XYZ file of C-alpha atoms in Angstrom:
438
model
C -38.495 72.315 324.054
C -42.214 72.818 323.415
C -42.727 74.971 320.343
C -45.705 76.323 318.420
C -45.264 77.271 314.769
C -47.712 79.824 313.330
C -48.251 79.526 309.583
C -47.865 76.171 307.841
C -46.608 77.297 304.457
C -43.131 76.477 303.168
C -41.189 78.058 306.025
C -43.571 77.029 308.790
C -44.127 73.475 307.600
C -40.398 72.825 307.121
C -39.471 74.495 310.428
C -42.101 72.489 312.315
C -41.133 69.122 310.848
C -37.391 69.689 311.177
C -37.633 70.880 314.780
C -39.851 67.920 315.646
C -37.262 65.591 314.115
C -34.674 67.107 316.480
C -36.649 65.988 319.523
C -38.805 69.036 320.194
C -42.564 68.854 320.812
C -44.111 70.973 318.054
C -47.623 72.284 317.513
C -48.397 73.725 314.087
C -51.011 76.496 313.973
C -52.857 77.701 310.890
C -56.176 79.368 310.057
C -56.622 77.025 307.105
C -58.412 73.896 308.391
C -57.220 71.889 305.391
C -53.556 72.452 306.347
C -54.277 71.464 309.935
C -56.063 68.337 308.751
C -53.209 67.352 306.428
C -50.620 67.682 309.188
C -52.743 65.599 311.548
C -52.934 62.936 308.839
C -49.149 62.954 308.487
C -49.127 64.767 305.140
C -47.199 67.934 304.351
C -49.308 70.804 302.927
C -46.411 71.807 300.632
C -44.459 69.985 297.958
C -40.791 69.946 298.888
C -37.951 67.448 298.769
C -37.951 65.172 301.874
C -40.731 67.084 303.650
C -43.400 64.445 302.992
C -41.463 61.598 304.581
C -40.237 63.776 307.438
C -43.742 65.018 308.247
C -45.165 61.503 308.254
C -42.375 60.349 310.536
C -42.703 63.091 313.190
C -46.505 63.046 313.185
C -46.415 59.294 313.577
C -44.077 59.574 316.566
C -46.280 62.199 318.208
C -43.622 64.920 317.993
C -45.741 67.087 315.655
C -49.432 67.894 315.658
C -51.527 70.802 314.390
C -54.400 72.976 315.555
C -56.308 76.128 314.694
C -56.670 77.032 318.390
C -54.166 79.777 319.226
C -54.881 79.807 322.946
C -54.418 76.057 323.210
C -51.126 76.219 321.291
C -49.715 79.026 323.443
C -50.779 77.267 326.620
C -49.020 74.073 325.591
C -45.728 75.626 324.489
C -42.900 77.865 325.697
C -41.891 79.350 322.353
C -43.752 80.446 319.228
C -42.214 80.741 315.764
C -44.217 83.112 313.570
C -43.860 82.094 309.914
C -46.782 83.862 308.239
C -46.473 85.562 304.870
C -45.563 89.207 304.270
C -46.690 89.740 300.654
C -46.133 92.864 298.599
C -48.882 95.442 298.433
C -49.853 96.796 294.981
C -47.496 99.780 295.471
C -44.563 97.513 296.395
C -44.760 98.123 300.145
C -44.732 95.228 302.565
C -48.066 93.981 303.899
C -47.877 93.269 307.632
C -51.549 92.353 307.991
C -50.909 88.671 308.744
C -48.126 89.500 311.177
C -50.312 91.979 313.047
C -53.191 89.525 313.236
C -51.032 86.710 314.616
C -49.259 89.047 317.048
C -52.649 90.183 318.343
C -53.877 86.603 318.731
C -50.692 85.541 320.512
C -50.971 88.597 322.772
C -54.521 87.686 323.737
C -53.385 84.170 324.541
C -50.428 85.395 326.590
C -52.843 87.364 328.754
C -54.454 84.084 329.809
C -51.225 82.246 330.682
C -48.615 83.031 333.329
C -45.668 80.982 332.057
C -42.681 82.636 330.352
C -43.115 82.542 326.574
C -40.786 83.685 323.780
C -42.263 84.985 320.517
C -39.889 84.518 317.582
C -40.609 86.096 314.204
C -39.297 84.139 311.207
C -41.252 86.145 308.618
C -39.366 88.536 306.360
C -40.054 92.110 307.465
C -38.450 95.501 307.076
C -36.125 96.843 309.789
C -38.056 98.361 312.672
C -41.200 96.280 312.112
C -40.671 94.151 315.191
C -39.693 96.978 317.526
C -42.174 99.606 316.381
C -45.169 97.515 315.302
C -45.166 93.944 316.564
C -43.879 94.442 320.098
C -46.423 97.225 320.772
C -49.117 94.957 319.293
C -48.123 92.085 321.574
C -47.959 94.356 324.620
C -51.324 95.981 323.916
C -53.099 92.663 323.342
C -51.520 90.932 326.331
C -51.339 93.789 328.794
C -47.780 92.662 329.495
C -44.283 93.983 328.845
C -41.743 92.592 326.402
C -38.519 91.540 328.073
C -40.178 91.351 331.465
C -43.212 89.129 330.943
C -42.365 87.543 327.596
C -39.408 87.344 325.234
C -39.197 88.587 321.652
C -36.727 87.654 318.930
C -36.304 87.819 315.157
C -34.911 84.692 313.502
C -34.907 85.105 309.695
C -34.873 81.946 307.632
C -32.428 81.167 304.834
C -34.313 78.283 303.242
C -34.397 77.801 299.486
C -37.529 76.230 298.085
C -36.586 72.852 296.676
C -33.822 72.272 299.228
C -35.324 73.793 302.378
C -35.057 70.674 304.542
C -31.387 70.327 303.658
C -30.869 74.052 304.284
C -32.540 73.853 307.698
C -30.054 71.263 308.915
C -27.055 72.916 307.218
C -27.775 76.663 307.030
C -25.215 79.201 305.771
C -25.618 80.956 309.128
C -28.056 81.408 311.987
C -29.143 84.947 312.821
C -30.859 85.751 316.100
C -32.140 89.263 316.595
C -32.830 89.572 320.308
C -34.865 92.060 322.317
C -32.608 91.151 325.231
C -30.276 88.311 326.172
C -33.039 86.403 327.956
C -35.046 86.454 324.716
C -32.144 85.262 322.586
C -30.953 82.446 324.844
C -33.801 79.977 324.164
C -33.564 80.656 320.417
C -29.846 79.937 320.484
C -30.578 76.714 322.374
C -32.992 75.747 319.615
C -30.122 75.557 317.117
C -27.496 73.858 319.257
C -25.675 71.284 317.131
C -26.667 72.956 313.851
C -23.528 73.835 311.831
C -22.619 77.359 310.783
C -21.884 80.635 312.530
C -24.470 82.060 314.935
C -24.952 85.828 315.038
C -26.785 87.380 317.981
C -27.613 90.916 316.969
C -30.196 93.699 317.557
C -33.688 93.093 316.191
C -33.404 95.507 313.252
C -30.024 94.096 312.171
C -31.575 90.633 311.915
C -34.488 92.024 309.920
C -32.176 93.840 307.498
C -29.861 90.854 307.042
C -32.553 88.950 305.176
C -33.066 91.831 302.754
C -29.333 92.256 302.196
C -29.074 88.554 301.354
C -31.981 88.488 298.920
C -31.022 91.748 297.237
C -27.518 90.399 296.645
C -28.838 87.095 295.321
C -31.039 88.962 292.851
C -28.116 91.193 291.910
C -25.894 88.171 291.250
C -28.479 86.504 289.030
C -29.082 89.715 287.103
C -25.341 90.261 286.710
C -24.721 86.724 285.430
C -27.613 86.977 282.980
C -26.438 90.300 281.555
C -22.895 88.971 281.147
C -24.448 85.971 279.394
C -26.407 88.205 277.017
C -23.290 90.210 276.132
C -21.235 87.046 275.622
C -23.842 85.545 273.310
C -23.970 88.747 271.250
C -20.176 88.643 270.922
C -20.122 84.949 270.042
C -18.644 83.783 273.340
C -19.569 80.950 275.688
C -20.682 82.746 278.847
C -20.148 79.652 280.989
C -16.498 79.495 279.969
C -16.135 83.143 280.975
C -17.915 82.633 284.296
C -15.896 79.518 285.087
C -12.806 81.733 285.134
C -14.641 84.468 287.020
C -15.851 82.077 289.732
C -12.408 80.559 290.214
C -11.197 83.851 291.718
C -11.900 83.477 295.440
C -9.704 86.408 296.438
C -11.621 89.241 294.793
C -14.697 87.913 292.985
C -16.343 85.340 295.254
C -15.140 86.748 298.565
C -15.765 89.559 301.076
C -13.751 91.899 298.853
C -15.578 95.141 297.933
C -18.567 94.287 300.130
C -17.943 96.735 302.979
C -19.926 99.989 302.675
C -17.620 102.930 302.096
C -17.117 105.743 299.604
C -17.724 105.671 295.863
C -15.343 103.661 293.672
C -12.973 105.212 291.156
C -9.538 104.740 289.630
C -8.249 104.054 286.171
C -9.999 100.672 285.730
C -13.487 100.235 287.141
C -15.233 103.328 285.687
C -13.484 102.999 282.325
C -14.172 99.288 281.966
C -17.806 99.568 282.994
C -18.331 102.297 280.410
C -16.599 100.158 277.788
C -18.665 97.067 278.549
C -21.954 98.974 278.488
C -20.916 100.593 275.188
C -20.120 97.177 273.701
C -23.497 95.838 274.824
C -25.389 98.760 273.327
C -23.397 98.459 270.101
C -24.562 94.848 269.917
C -28.173 95.910 270.635
C -28.122 94.191 274.026
C -30.022 95.899 276.820
C -28.116 95.743 280.133
C -30.100 97.859 282.605
C -28.241 96.504 285.630
C -24.728 97.152 284.351
C -25.703 100.481 282.790
C -26.884 101.745 286.171
C -23.761 100.858 288.155
C -21.987 104.136 287.373
C -25.109 106.260 288.032
C -25.488 104.434 291.370
C -21.863 105.280 292.159
C -22.525 108.901 291.250
C -25.499 108.955 293.598
C -23.310 107.741 296.453
C -20.895 110.581 295.793
C -23.813 113.017 295.867
C -24.771 111.714 299.327
C -21.332 112.724 300.599
C -21.665 116.215 299.159
C -25.137 116.608 300.673
C -23.845 115.622 304.121
C -21.186 118.322 303.890
C -23.657 120.929 302.660
C -26.054 120.060 305.502
C -23.523 121.318 308.061
C -24.012 124.873 306.793
C -20.289 125.598 307.139
C -17.996 126.816 304.366
C -14.414 125.973 305.392
C -13.787 122.343 304.506
C -10.821 120.163 305.347
C -10.557 117.162 303.013
C -8.300 114.394 304.308
C -7.451 112.131 301.367
C -7.486 112.685 297.613
C -6.224 109.603 295.753
C -8.743 106.992 294.658
C -7.252 104.386 296.997
C -5.120 104.526 300.171
C -1.416 103.891 299.646
C -1.326 105.232 296.097
C -0.995 108.652 294.477
C -3.278 107.723 291.556
C -5.826 110.513 291.196
C -7.453 109.331 287.976
C -11.229 109.285 288.397
C -10.827 109.460 292.149
C -14.220 110.155 293.765
C -12.411 112.430 296.222
C -11.153 114.546 293.344
C -14.725 114.698 292.051
C -15.943 115.707 295.521
C -13.278 118.409 295.769
C -14.258 119.728 292.345
C -17.911 119.954 293.392
C -17.061 121.736 296.610
C -14.934 124.311 294.768
C -17.656 124.762 292.177
C -20.113 125.622 294.953
C -17.756 128.173 296.464
C -16.484 126.245 299.474
C -13.138 127.226 300.998
C -11.230 123.947 300.643
C -7.921 122.650 301.939
C -6.633 119.127 301.209
C -4.156 116.772 302.833
C -3.057 113.444 301.392
C 0.304 112.036 302.524
C 0.740 110.052 299.312
C 0.119 112.942 296.905
C 3.013 115.258 296.021
C 2.278 117.518 293.082
C 5.866 117.563 291.822
C 5.935 113.765 291.589
C 2.742 113.387 289.549
C 3.409 112.491 285.929
C 1.868 111.167 282.743
C -1.873 110.519 282.582
C -2.124 111.002 286.327
C -0.780 114.557 286.129
C -2.814 115.379 283.027
C -5.998 114.253 284.739
C -5.506 116.383 287.840
C -4.476 119.428 285.804
C -7.769 119.187 283.952
C -9.945 118.564 287.008
C -8.200 120.555 289.756
C -5.828 122.988 287.995
C -5.251 124.919 291.242
C -4.392 121.884 293.348
C -1.085 123.431 294.441
C -3.045 126.168 296.236
C -5.338 123.640 297.941
C -2.832 120.975 298.953
C -1.285 121.247 302.422
C 1.830 119.471 303.592
C 0.409 118.458 306.961
C -2.856 117.217 308.386
C -2.613 119.710 311.243
C -2.627 122.638 308.780
C -5.831 121.356 307.206
C -7.346 120.765 310.642
C -6.540 124.352 311.644
C -8.401 125.584 308.551
C -11.389 123.264 308.707
C -14.839 123.996 310.075
C -15.860 120.588 308.728
C -13.559 117.552 308.522
C -14.195 115.238 305.577
C -12.363 111.962 306.084
C -11.310 110.033 302.989
C -8.209 108.418 304.489
C -7.330 106.550 307.677
C -3.611 107.305 307.575
C -1.759 107.802 310.859
C -1.367 111.552 310.261
C -5.099 111.915 309.710
C -6.029 109.920 312.802
C -3.614 111.959 314.905
C -5.039 115.236 313.583
C -8.549 114.147 314.509
C -7.562 114.281 318.148
C -7.736 118.057 317.729
C -11.078 118.084 315.914
C -12.976 119.123 319.012
C -16.670 119.562 318.284
C -16.215 120.189 314.575
C -18.488 118.120 312.326
C -16.801 114.991 310.961
C -18.073 113.472 307.716
C -16.597 109.962 307.610
C -16.417 108.489 304.103
C -14.219 105.478 304.927
C -15.359 104.305 308.387
C -12.750 105.348 310.906
C -11.336 102.612 313.173
C -13.270 104.056 316.125
C -16.475 104.677 314.156
C -18.574 102.650 316.614
C -17.647 105.072 319.397
C -17.870 108.195 317.264
C -21.391 107.296 316.052
C -22.670 108.213 319.508
C -20.942 111.611 319.483
C -22.481 114.858 318.345
C -21.283 116.080 314.936
C -20.065 112.743 313.614
C -21.803 111.362 310.517
C -20.878 108.132 308.732
C -21.643 107.908 305.033
C -23.222 104.451 305.248
C -23.200 103.413 308.902
């Protein structure tokens, strides 16, 4: 394939050299004449493991060259990878100036050439940037239509500086955000033979994936460092602690707890987070990340309440009450907290949870609910259909069979889904349905 790569920084330089080494004809494009000159001399403009030798090799074979002429590059290639920077503005917002400039230049060049060309954005950009900014820019500059006259895709990179060449050839995954199938097909062909799963998704999903990855990486580093600070203050070897932590591939290093849903609760997580933060503060260790986990959880619960309030209706049917499906443990259940808030604001509430029977609650579990919802016996119904008959708004905190069956009679009543119903994808298109995080 004949490919032009716009922007010869870390991502662009590595992408260009690696693609050239896989047999593609690659043209690097950059506004900096020094970078163009270095590539033409067989030198990489960045310092990175293996990139120097690889660049010299592919330039020497004629597989890679560079130019500052956008029109010439577009005319000689069938695909463009845009790898320009998207730096932060002083207020923290994303600067799209370089992206807009390159999109305009590519659009002008497309106007002068009749062959089918696919524009692929590798730069990190916020969801919606491609659809609402870059595609209109390309169409305006070219006078042509995306999907009809040229293809558009988003292909975020997952390259770590210091090991980017290795990561290119063995990525954790390949993500292709496609304007349409015809746009995604040539991008998928570009990575044939590269290991790892390939995800072909809408443009905005591909854009957001990069942010989800980087936010989680930052979160992990911050978490490990705060655990380290607490361990040091308590005289412990943090690496010994984390060795045990990392060995757990079922809950810790796994997909567990990484599906958006309702707030967490129960007898362990809130209590233990409070205890750990207290221990850190007692040892004069600042742990801003850990100390904000519970407030973040509280904010998520507030979102659920706000969605209910936004319906403007007063009769609420709450399906689910325990902190976790399959248990009757109500201690620090976010659904109990939600019920308490609704009652406090004067809502007419009825509750159904097949696992909760008031007469069977005992010990700390019973004490907790007596303190938080002393009139639970008046709120709790024995069947989901009774709650459905009462409800003007259905709040779903359980996916039990009784609940799913009752929803068949929901009609056009608003449904606030806190747990992602099995048919959430279909319901998202229906009037009145609102998912808490999807």
